[in-house]
Amino acid sequence: SQKIEQNSEALNIQEGKTATLTCNYTNYSPAYLQWYRQDPGRGPVFLLLIRENEKEKRKERLKVTFDTTLKQSLFHITASQPADSATYLCALDEGDQTGANNLFFGTGTRLTVIP
Amino acid sequence: DARVTQTPRHKVTEMGQEVTMRCQPILGHNTVFWYRQTMMQGLELLAYFRNRAPLDDSGMPKDRFSAEMPDATLATLKIQPSEPRDSAVYFCASGFGASGSYEQYFGPGTRLTVT
C-alpha cells in the first residue's frame, strides 16, 4: 500500500539548534516533493519544492534534500526560532502528464522550538 | 495581497442536512483543489479542477459529495446528506501551472461539525 510517513508526530528542539524533519514514502514515484508549514487554525503555506533530479534546495534558513533511492526527503531548519514552531507537511507530486499537480500529503510533524 | 477565501469558516449542522462550502480562488489561478483534513487521515484530496473542468473527483464519496465550479471566481463543495463522519476541516486551494509541479495556495478552511 502507499504510505507517506513523517518522523514522530512531535519534535521539540532548543532555540538556535537545527531541526531535521524526515519524510519517507512507500509505493510512490514522485517527480517532485513539496514542503508546507501549517499553523493552528490555518491552511498550509508553501515553503519549498524540489525536483527528483535535484539533490538539495535551499531558501534562507531552510534546506531540503531528496533521495529517490532511499525514498526520503529531509527538511532542515537551521538556527531555529520559536516562530518556527508549527506543523510541517511533506507532499509528493508524481508529475501527472496533465500537469494537474495532484499532491499526496504526509500527516505532518509538529515542531516546537523552545526558547 | 491575493488570498483564497472560503465561506463559511465554521459550520455546525445536524445529520441529514445539506452543507454547501464556497471558495474564491486567487484571480488568474487555473487549478482549484478541495481537501479534507482530519486528525486520523491528515490532508486528503477530494477533487480538483483545471480551467473550471473537473479533472479528478475520485477522492470524494460520490453518493453524497459534489463539487462544481460555476465560474472562475467560485468553487463549491456540497454534502447531501451530511453524516457525523464528515466532520473535518475542508480546505480549498488554488494554483497556476501548465506543467510540472507548482505551489498551492490554501484558504483558511471551513470547520464542519455534523451532529
mmCIF file of C-alpha atoms in Angstrom:
data_model
loop_
_atom_site.group_PDB
_atom_site.id
_atom_site.type_symbol
_atom_site.label_atom_id
_atom_site.label_comp_id
_atom_site.label_asym_id
_atom_site.label_seq_id
_atom_site.Cartn_x
_atom_site.Cartn_y
_atom_site.Cartn_z
ATOM 1 C CA SER A 1 0.000 0.000 0.000
ATOM 2 C CA GLN A 2 1.061 3.598 -0.461
ATOM 3 C CA LYS A 3 2.394 5.385 2.597
ATOM 4 C CA ILE A 4 3.947 8.726 3.430
ATOM 5 C CA GLU A 5 5.490 8.760 6.885
ATOM 6 C CA GLN A 6 6.845 11.771 8.689
ATOM 7 C CA ASN A 7 9.040 11.213 11.701
ATOM 8 C CA SER A 8 7.380 11.361 15.081
ATOM 9 C CA GLU A 9 4.245 13.354 15.409
ATOM 10 C CA ALA A 10 6.057 15.924 17.544
ATOM 11 C CA LEU A 11 9.607 17.215 17.698
ATOM 12 C CA ASN A 12 10.929 19.539 20.396
ATOM 13 C CA ILE A 13 14.145 21.421 19.861
ATOM 14 C CA GLN A 14 16.112 24.130 21.609
ATOM 15 C CA GLU A 15 16.224 27.564 20.035
ATOM 16 C CA GLY A 16 19.285 28.038 17.857
ATOM 17 C CA LYS A 17 19.660 24.353 17.025
ATOM 18 C CA THR A 18 18.980 22.744 13.658
ATOM 19 C CA ALA A 19 15.667 20.955 13.334
ATOM 20 C CA THR A 20 15.621 17.965 10.989
ATOM 21 C CA LEU A 21 12.312 16.541 9.821
ATOM 22 C CA THR A 22 12.006 13.334 7.833
ATOM 23 C CA CYS A 23 9.584 12.282 5.128
ATOM 24 C CA ASN A 24 9.691 8.668 3.940
ATOM 25 C CA TYR A 25 7.450 7.247 1.268
ATOM 26 C CA THR A 26 6.470 3.802 0.001
ATOM 27 C CA ASN A 27 4.970 2.838 -3.346
ATOM 28 C CA TYR A 28 5.071 6.328 -4.808
ATOM 29 C CA SER A 29 7.230 7.613 -7.633
ATOM 30 C CA PRO A 30 7.295 11.337 -7.017
ATOM 31 C CA ALA A 31 8.734 13.577 -9.662
ATOM 32 C CA TYR A 32 8.520 16.468 -7.208
ATOM 33 C CA LEU A 33 8.313 16.905 -3.499
ATOM 34 C CA GLN A 34 6.958 19.938 -1.660
ATOM 35 C CA TRP A 35 7.082 21.073 1.941
ATOM 36 C CA TYR A 36 4.382 23.140 3.623
ATOM 37 C CA ARG A 37 4.012 24.794 7.002
ATOM 38 C CA GLN A 38 0.696 24.785 8.832
ATOM 39 C CA ASP A 39 -0.143 26.879 11.876
ATOM 40 C CA PRO A 40 -3.126 26.019 14.128
ATOM 41 C CA GLY A 41 -6.433 27.063 12.608
ATOM 42 C CA ARG A 42 -4.885 27.967 9.260
ATOM 43 C CA GLY A 43 -4.316 26.424 5.884
ATOM 44 C CA PRO A 44 -0.912 25.069 4.839
ATOM 45 C CA VAL A 45 1.599 27.525 3.400
ATOM 46 C CA PHE A 46 4.070 26.520 0.704
ATOM 47 C CA LEU A 47 7.752 26.574 1.632
ATOM 48 C CA LEU A 48 9.887 24.718 -0.893
ATOM 49 C CA LEU A 49 9.689 22.485 -3.950
ATOM 50 C CA ILE A 50 12.398 20.066 -5.054
ATOM 51 C CA ARG A 51 12.556 18.009 -8.230
ATOM 52 C CA GLU A 52 13.606 14.369 -8.415
ATOM 53 C CA ASN A 53 16.808 15.267 -10.239
ATOM 54 C CA GLU A 54 17.784 17.807 -7.575
ATOM 55 C CA LYS A 55 19.643 16.639 -4.519
ATOM 56 C CA GLU A 56 19.245 19.742 -2.435
ATOM 57 C CA LYS A 57 17.355 23.029 -2.375
ATOM 58 C CA ARG A 58 17.880 25.972 -0.026
ATOM 59 C CA LYS A 59 15.872 29.013 0.929
ATOM 60 C CA GLU A 60 17.177 31.262 3.690
ATOM 61 C CA ARG A 61 17.372 29.047 6.825
ATOM 62 C CA LEU A 62 15.588 26.140 5.137
ATOM 63 C CA LYS A 63 17.188 23.233 3.322
ATOM 64 C CA VAL A 64 15.510 20.269 1.672
ATOM 65 C CA THR A 65 17.130 17.115 0.343
ATOM 66 C CA PHE A 66 15.508 14.489 -1.857
ATOM 67 C CA ASP A 67 16.910 10.978 -2.189
ATOM 68 C CA THR A 68 14.847 8.874 -4.611
ATOM 69 C CA THR A 69 16.964 5.806 -3.865
ATOM 70 C CA LEU A 70 16.236 5.975 -0.157
ATOM 71 C CA LYS A 71 12.719 7.255 -0.904
ATOM 72 C CA GLN A 72 13.263 10.007 1.587
ATOM 73 C CA SER A 73 13.285 13.764 1.959
ATOM 74 C CA LEU A 74 14.899 15.646 4.823
ATOM 75 C CA PHE A 75 13.813 19.129 5.807
ATOM 76 C CA HIS A 76 16.219 21.222 7.869
ATOM 77 C CA ILE A 77 15.654 24.494 9.691
ATOM 78 C CA THR A 78 18.932 25.998 10.840
ATOM 79 C CA ALA A 79 19.220 28.458 13.731
ATOM 80 C CA SER A 80 15.679 27.572 14.740
ATOM 81 C CA GLN A 81 13.491 30.201 16.392
ATOM 82 C CA PRO A 82 10.309 29.940 18.470
ATOM 83 C CA ALA A 83 8.464 31.452 15.481
ATOM 84 C CA ASP A 84 9.345 28.300 13.526
ATOM 85 C CA SER A 85 7.023 26.299 15.795
ATOM 86 C CA ALA A 86 4.327 24.811 13.553
ATOM 87 C CA THR A 87 3.334 21.585 11.824
ATOM 88 C CA TYR A 88 5.352 20.779 8.711
ATOM 89 C CA LEU A 89 3.866 18.691 5.940
ATOM 90 C CA CYS A 90 5.604 16.969 3.082
ATOM 91 C CA ALA A 91 3.686 16.414 -0.137
ATOM 92 C CA LEU A 92 4.504 14.194 -3.100
ATOM 93 C CA ASP A 93 3.684 15.010 -6.702
ATOM 94 C CA GLU A 94 4.042 12.132 -9.135
ATOM 95 C CA GLY A 95 4.065 14.556 -12.034
ATOM 96 C CA ASP A 96 0.867 13.645 -13.814
ATOM 97 C CA GLN A 97 1.201 14.357 -17.526
ATOM 98 C CA THR A 98 -1.773 16.667 -17.385
ATOM 99 C CA GLY A 99 0.205 18.924 -15.073
ATOM 100 C CA ALA A 100 -2.590 18.644 -12.578
ATOM 101 C CA ASN A 101 -0.275 18.893 -9.594
ATOM 102 C CA ASN A 102 -2.072 16.242 -7.566
ATOM 103 C CA LEU A 103 -0.366 16.266 -4.167
ATOM 104 C CA PHE A 104 -0.305 13.434 -1.642
ATOM 105 C CA PHE A 105 0.347 14.774 1.854
ATOM 106 C CA GLY A 106 2.017 13.212 4.864
ATOM 107 C CA THR A 107 0.355 13.596 8.250
ATOM 108 C CA GLY A 108 2.905 16.142 9.397
ATOM 109 C CA THR A 109 5.400 16.712 12.175
ATOM 110 C CA ARG A 110 4.592 19.241 14.885
ATOM 111 C CA LEU A 111 7.755 21.180 15.667
ATOM 112 C CA THR A 112 8.141 23.131 18.890
ATOM 113 C CA VAL A 113 11.180 25.372 19.300
ATOM 114 C CA ILE A 114 11.847 26.008 22.957
ATOM 115 C CA PRO A 115 13.307 29.409 23.884
ATOM 116 C CA ASP B 1 -2.192 40.521 -1.140
ATOM 117 C CA ALA B 2 -4.097 37.867 -3.099
ATOM 118 C CA ARG B 3 -5.680 35.132 -0.985
ATOM 119 C CA VAL B 4 -8.003 32.205 -1.316
ATOM 120 C CA THR B 5 -11.196 32.883 0.604
ATOM 121 C CA GLN B 6 -13.612 30.316 1.990
ATOM 122 C CA THR B 7 -17.063 30.611 3.499
ATOM 123 C CA PRO B 8 -18.338 29.788 5.985
ATOM 124 C CA ARG B 9 -15.396 29.473 8.344
ATOM 125 C CA HIS B 10 -17.383 27.335 10.749
ATOM 126 C CA LYS B 11 -20.499 25.257 10.219
ATOM 127 C CA VAL B 12 -22.418 23.144 12.696
ATOM 128 C CA THR B 13 -25.275 21.122 11.285
ATOM 129 C CA GLU B 14 -27.377 18.115 12.056
ATOM 130 C CA MET B 15 -27.012 14.797 10.347
ATOM 131 C CA GLY B 16 -29.015 14.637 7.148
ATOM 132 C CA GLN B 17 -28.782 18.335 6.345
ATOM 133 C CA GLU B 18 -27.225 19.740 3.207
ATOM 134 C CA VAL B 19 -23.955 21.614 3.577
ATOM 135 C CA THR B 20 -22.503 23.956 0.971
ATOM 136 C CA MET B 21 -18.988 25.318 1.223
ATOM 137 C CA ARG B 22 -17.710 28.061 -1.055
ATOM 138 C CA CYS B 23 -14.302 29.057 -2.246
ATOM 139 C CA GLN B 24 -12.998 32.020 -4.183
ATOM 140 C CA PRO B 25 -9.634 31.109 -5.732
ATOM 141 C CA ILE B 26 -6.912 33.621 -6.426
ATOM 142 C CA LEU B 27 -7.667 35.540 -9.590
ATOM 143 C CA GLY B 28 -5.744 34.120 -12.523
ATOM 144 C CA HIS B 29 -5.143 30.707 -10.999
ATOM 145 C CA ASN B 30 -6.207 27.902 -13.315
ATOM 146 C CA THR B 31 -6.381 24.986 -10.892
ATOM 147 C CA VAL B 32 -8.607 24.609 -7.828
ATOM 148 C CA PHE B 33 -8.413 21.829 -5.256
ATOM 149 C CA TRP B 34 -10.681 20.647 -2.441
ATOM 150 C CA TYR B 35 -9.090 18.871 0.528
ATOM 151 C CA ARG B 36 -10.381 17.408 3.768
ATOM 152 C CA GLN B 37 -8.236 17.318 6.903
ATOM 153 C CA THR B 38 -8.817 15.153 9.966
ATOM 154 C CA MET B 39 -6.533 14.131 12.796
ATOM 155 C CA MET B 40 -6.683 10.498 11.745
ATOM 156 C CA GLN B 41 -6.299 10.797 7.968
ATOM 157 C CA GLY B 42 -4.428 14.041 7.584
ATOM 158 C CA LEU B 43 -4.940 16.067 4.419
ATOM 159 C CA GLU B 44 -6.802 14.193 1.688
ATOM 160 C CA LEU B 45 -7.568 15.406 -1.813
ATOM 161 C CA LEU B 46 -11.260 15.240 -2.650
ATOM 162 C CA ALA B 47 -11.436 16.831 -6.099
ATOM 163 C CA TYR B 48 -9.715 19.282 -8.381
ATOM 164 C CA PHE B 49 -10.459 21.420 -11.397
ATOM 165 C CA ARG B 50 -8.306 22.797 -14.159
ATOM 166 C CA ASN B 51 -9.702 25.742 -16.105
ATOM 167 C CA ARG B 52 -13.014 25.018 -14.374
ATOM 168 C CA ALA B 53 -13.203 21.465 -15.761
ATOM 169 C CA PRO B 54 -13.222 18.645 -13.218
ATOM 170 C CA LEU B 55 -10.058 16.579 -13.559
ATOM 171 C CA ASP B 56 -10.476 14.091 -10.777
ATOM 172 C CA ASP B 57 -13.007 13.600 -8.027
ATOM 173 C CA SER B 58 -12.051 10.046 -7.113
ATOM 174 C CA GLY B 59 -11.341 11.113 -3.543
ATOM 175 C CA MET B 60 -14.969 12.039 -2.905
ATOM 176 C CA PRO B 61 -17.799 9.791 -1.748
ATOM 177 C CA LYS B 62 -19.849 10.085 -4.907
ATOM 178 C CA ASP B 63 -23.201 9.372 -3.384
ATOM 179 C CA ARG B 64 -23.181 12.400 -1.110
ATOM 180 C CA PHE B 65 -20.450 14.816 -2.211
ATOM 181 C CA SER B 66 -20.420 17.015 -5.267
ATOM 182 C CA ALA B 67 -18.003 19.699 -6.412
ATOM 183 C CA GLU B 68 -18.621 22.332 -9.036
ATOM 184 C CA MET B 69 -17.050 25.428 -10.446
ATOM 185 C CA PRO B 70 -19.831 27.546 -11.906
ATOM 186 C CA ASP B 71 -17.401 30.301 -12.840
ATOM 187 C CA ALA B 72 -13.750 31.180 -12.485
ATOM 188 C CA THR B 73 -14.310 33.028 -9.215
ATOM 189 C CA LEU B 74 -16.344 30.398 -7.379
ATOM 190 C CA ALA B 75 -15.906 26.757 -6.457
ATOM 191 C CA THR B 76 -18.438 24.890 -4.355
ATOM 192 C CA LEU B 77 -18.404 21.669 -2.376
ATOM 193 C CA LYS B 78 -21.733 20.200 -1.322
ATOM 194 C CA ILE B 79 -22.541 17.375 1.029
ATOM 195 C CA GLN B 80 -26.058 15.971 0.918
ATOM 196 C CA PRO B 81 -26.985 14.363 3.205
ATOM 197 C CA SER B 82 -24.297 15.105 5.760
ATOM 198 C CA GLU B 83 -23.147 12.492 8.267
ATOM 199 C CA PRO B 84 -21.160 12.768 11.531
ATOM 200 C CA ARG B 85 -18.120 11.158 9.831
ATOM 201 C CA ASP B 86 -17.980 14.178 7.501
ATOM 202 C CA SER B 87 -16.861 16.329 10.430
ATOM 203 C CA ALA B 88 -13.492 17.747 9.407
ATOM 204 C CA VAL B 89 -11.795 20.888 8.158
ATOM 205 C CA TYR B 90 -12.309 21.407 4.437
ATOM 206 C CA PHE B 91 -9.685 23.386 2.565
ATOM 207 C CA CYS B 92 -9.788 24.921 -0.840
ATOM 208 C CA ALA B 93 -6.513 25.653 -2.609
ATOM 209 C CA SER B 94 -5.645 27.213 -5.932
ATOM 210 C CA GLY B 95 -2.570 27.357 -8.110
ATOM 211 C CA PHE B 96 -1.336 28.220 -11.557
ATOM 212 C CA GLY B 97 0.662 25.939 -13.746
ATOM 213 C CA ALA B 98 0.759 24.359 -17.151
ATOM 214 C CA SER B 99 3.148 21.526 -16.396
ATOM 215 C CA GLY B 100 5.417 20.284 -13.704
ATOM 216 C CA SER B 101 4.706 20.963 -10.080
ATOM 217 C CA TYR B 102 3.811 24.272 -8.518
ATOM 218 C CA GLU B 103 2.820 25.653 -5.159
ATOM 219 C CA GLN B 104 -0.728 25.576 -3.966
ATOM 220 C CA TYR B 105 -2.268 28.468 -2.057
ATOM 221 C CA PHE B 106 -4.637 27.318 0.644
ATOM 222 C CA GLY B 107 -7.632 29.085 2.070
ATOM 223 C CA PRO B 108 -8.322 29.296 5.810
ATOM 224 C CA GLY B 109 -10.639 26.289 5.726
ATOM 225 C CA THR B 110 -14.223 25.544 6.744
ATOM 226 C CA ARG B 111 -14.532 23.662 10.015
ATOM 227 C CA LEU B 112 -17.566 21.406 9.675
ATOM 228 C CA THR B 113 -19.211 19.677 12.600
ATOM 229 C CA VAL B 114 -22.078 17.287 11.912
ATOM 230 C CA THR B 115 -24.006 16.207 14.987
#
